Structure formats: C-alpha cells, structure tokens
Amino acid sequence: MAVDMSYRLGWIDSSIVKRVDDILLRAKLPTAPPETMTVEMFKSVMAVDKKVDGLLRLILLKGPLGN
C-alpha cells in the first residue's frame, strides 16, 4: 500500500514498484488486500496499531529505494 501510494504521488517510479512487487511475490506475501476489505474495516484495524495515537500515519517512499 505504501509503495502504491508513493507511486501515485509521483515520489517513486515504476521500477521501484516492480522491484517491491517481485520481492513480495518471491516471499509469497500478499500484494493486495482481501476483496472483502473495506476502507472502514482497514481504518478500524489500523486504529489498534500500537503506533497510532489518534492519527493514522503511513511511512511512504520517496526517491530511490533505500532513501
């Protein structure tokens, strides 16, 4: 999700998206949420994360991978 959002914001290029997707696929990790997931469900799950203190923060990528 962070990679997708970073790409949509124009902060990273498609080569990074492909690289991350390849890594996730090789690791057999999901690359998309379940079809049953709604925005409200996502927000409620993220709200119980220990790093959330009333404000949802996402870590996004900017520039070359590793920056």
Short mmCIF file of N, CA and C in Angstrom, two decimals, residues 24-49:
data_model
loop_
_atom_site.label_atom_id
_atom_site.label_comp_id
_atom_site.label_asym_id
_atom_site.label_seq_id
_atom_site.Cartn_x
_atom_site.Cartn_y
_atom_site.Cartn_z
N LEU A 24 7.91 -9.23 -2.89
CA LEU A 24 6.75 -9.74 -2.15
C LEU A 24 6.25 -11.06 -2.74
N LEU A 25 6.24 -11.15 -4.06
CA LEU A 25 5.79 -12.39 -4.71
C LEU A 25 6.74 -13.54 -4.41
N ARG A 26 8.06 -13.29 -4.47
CA ARG A 26 9.03 -14.34 -4.15
C ARG A 26 8.89 -14.81 -2.70
N ALA A 27 8.54 -13.89 -1.83
CA ALA A 27 8.36 -14.23 -0.42
C ALA A 27 6.97 -14.82 -0.14
N LYS A 28 6.16 -14.92 -1.20
CA LYS A 28 4.79 -15.44 -1.10
C LYS A 28 3.93 -14.63 -0.13
N LEU A 29 4.12 -13.31 -0.17
CA LEU A 29 3.33 -12.39 0.65
C LEU A 29 2.25 -11.74 -0.21
N PRO A 30 1.13 -11.37 0.38
CA PRO A 30 0.05 -10.76 -0.41
C PRO A 30 0.47 -9.38 -0.94
N THR A 31 -0.03 -9.06 -2.12
CA THR A 31 0.26 -7.75 -2.72
C THR A 31 -1.00 -6.90 -2.85
N ALA A 32 -2.10 -7.42 -2.33
CA ALA A 32 -3.37 -6.67 -2.36
C ALA A 32 -4.19 -7.11 -1.15
N PRO A 33 -5.06 -6.23 -0.67
CA PRO A 33 -5.92 -6.61 0.46
C PRO A 33 -6.97 -7.63 -0.01
N PRO A 34 -7.56 -8.34 0.93
CA PRO A 34 -8.65 -9.25 0.56
C PRO A 34 -9.79 -8.46 -0.08
N GLU A 35 -10.49 -9.10 -1.00
CA GLU A 35 -11.61 -8.42 -1.69
C GLU A 35 -12.69 -7.97 -0.73
N THR A 36 -12.78 -8.61 0.42
CA THR A 36 -13.83 -8.26 1.39
C THR A 36 -13.44 -7.05 2.24
N MET A 37 -12.20 -6.60 2.15
CA MET A 37 -11.73 -5.47 2.96
C MET A 37 -12.33 -4.15 2.44
N THR A 38 -12.92 -3.40 3.37
CA THR A 38 -13.44 -2.07 3.03
C THR A 38 -12.54 -1.02 3.67
N VAL A 39 -12.70 0.21 3.27
CA VAL A 39 -11.92 1.30 3.86
C VAL A 39 -12.20 1.39 5.35
N GLU A 40 -13.45 1.24 5.74
CA GLU A 40 -13.81 1.31 7.17
C GLU A 40 -13.18 0.18 7.96
N MET A 41 -13.16 -1.02 7.39
CA MET A 41 -12.52 -2.16 8.05
C MET A 41 -11.02 -1.89 8.22
N PHE A 42 -10.40 -1.37 7.17
CA PHE A 42 -8.98 -1.06 7.22
C PHE A 42 -8.68 -0.04 8.32
N LYS A 43 -9.47 1.01 8.36
CA LYS A 43 -9.26 2.05 9.37
C LYS A 43 -9.41 1.49 10.79
N SER A 44 -10.39 0.62 10.99
CA SER A 44 -10.60 0.08 12.34
C SER A 44 -9.46 -0.84 12.74
N VAL A 45 -8.93 -1.61 11.81
CA VAL A 45 -7.79 -2.48 12.11
C VAL A 45 -6.54 -1.64 12.39
N MET A 46 -6.30 -0.64 11.58
CA MET A 46 -5.12 0.21 11.75
C MET A 46 -5.20 1.02 13.04
N ALA A 47 -6.40 1.33 13.49
CA ALA A 47 -6.57 2.14 14.70
C ALA A 47 -6.06 1.45 15.95
N VAL A 48 -5.97 0.12 15.94
CA VAL A 48 -5.48 -0.59 17.12
C VAL A 48 -3.97 -0.82 17.08
N ASP A 49 -3.30 -0.35 16.03
CA ASP A 49 -1.85 -0.46 15.94
C ASP A 49 -1.22 0.36 17.06
#
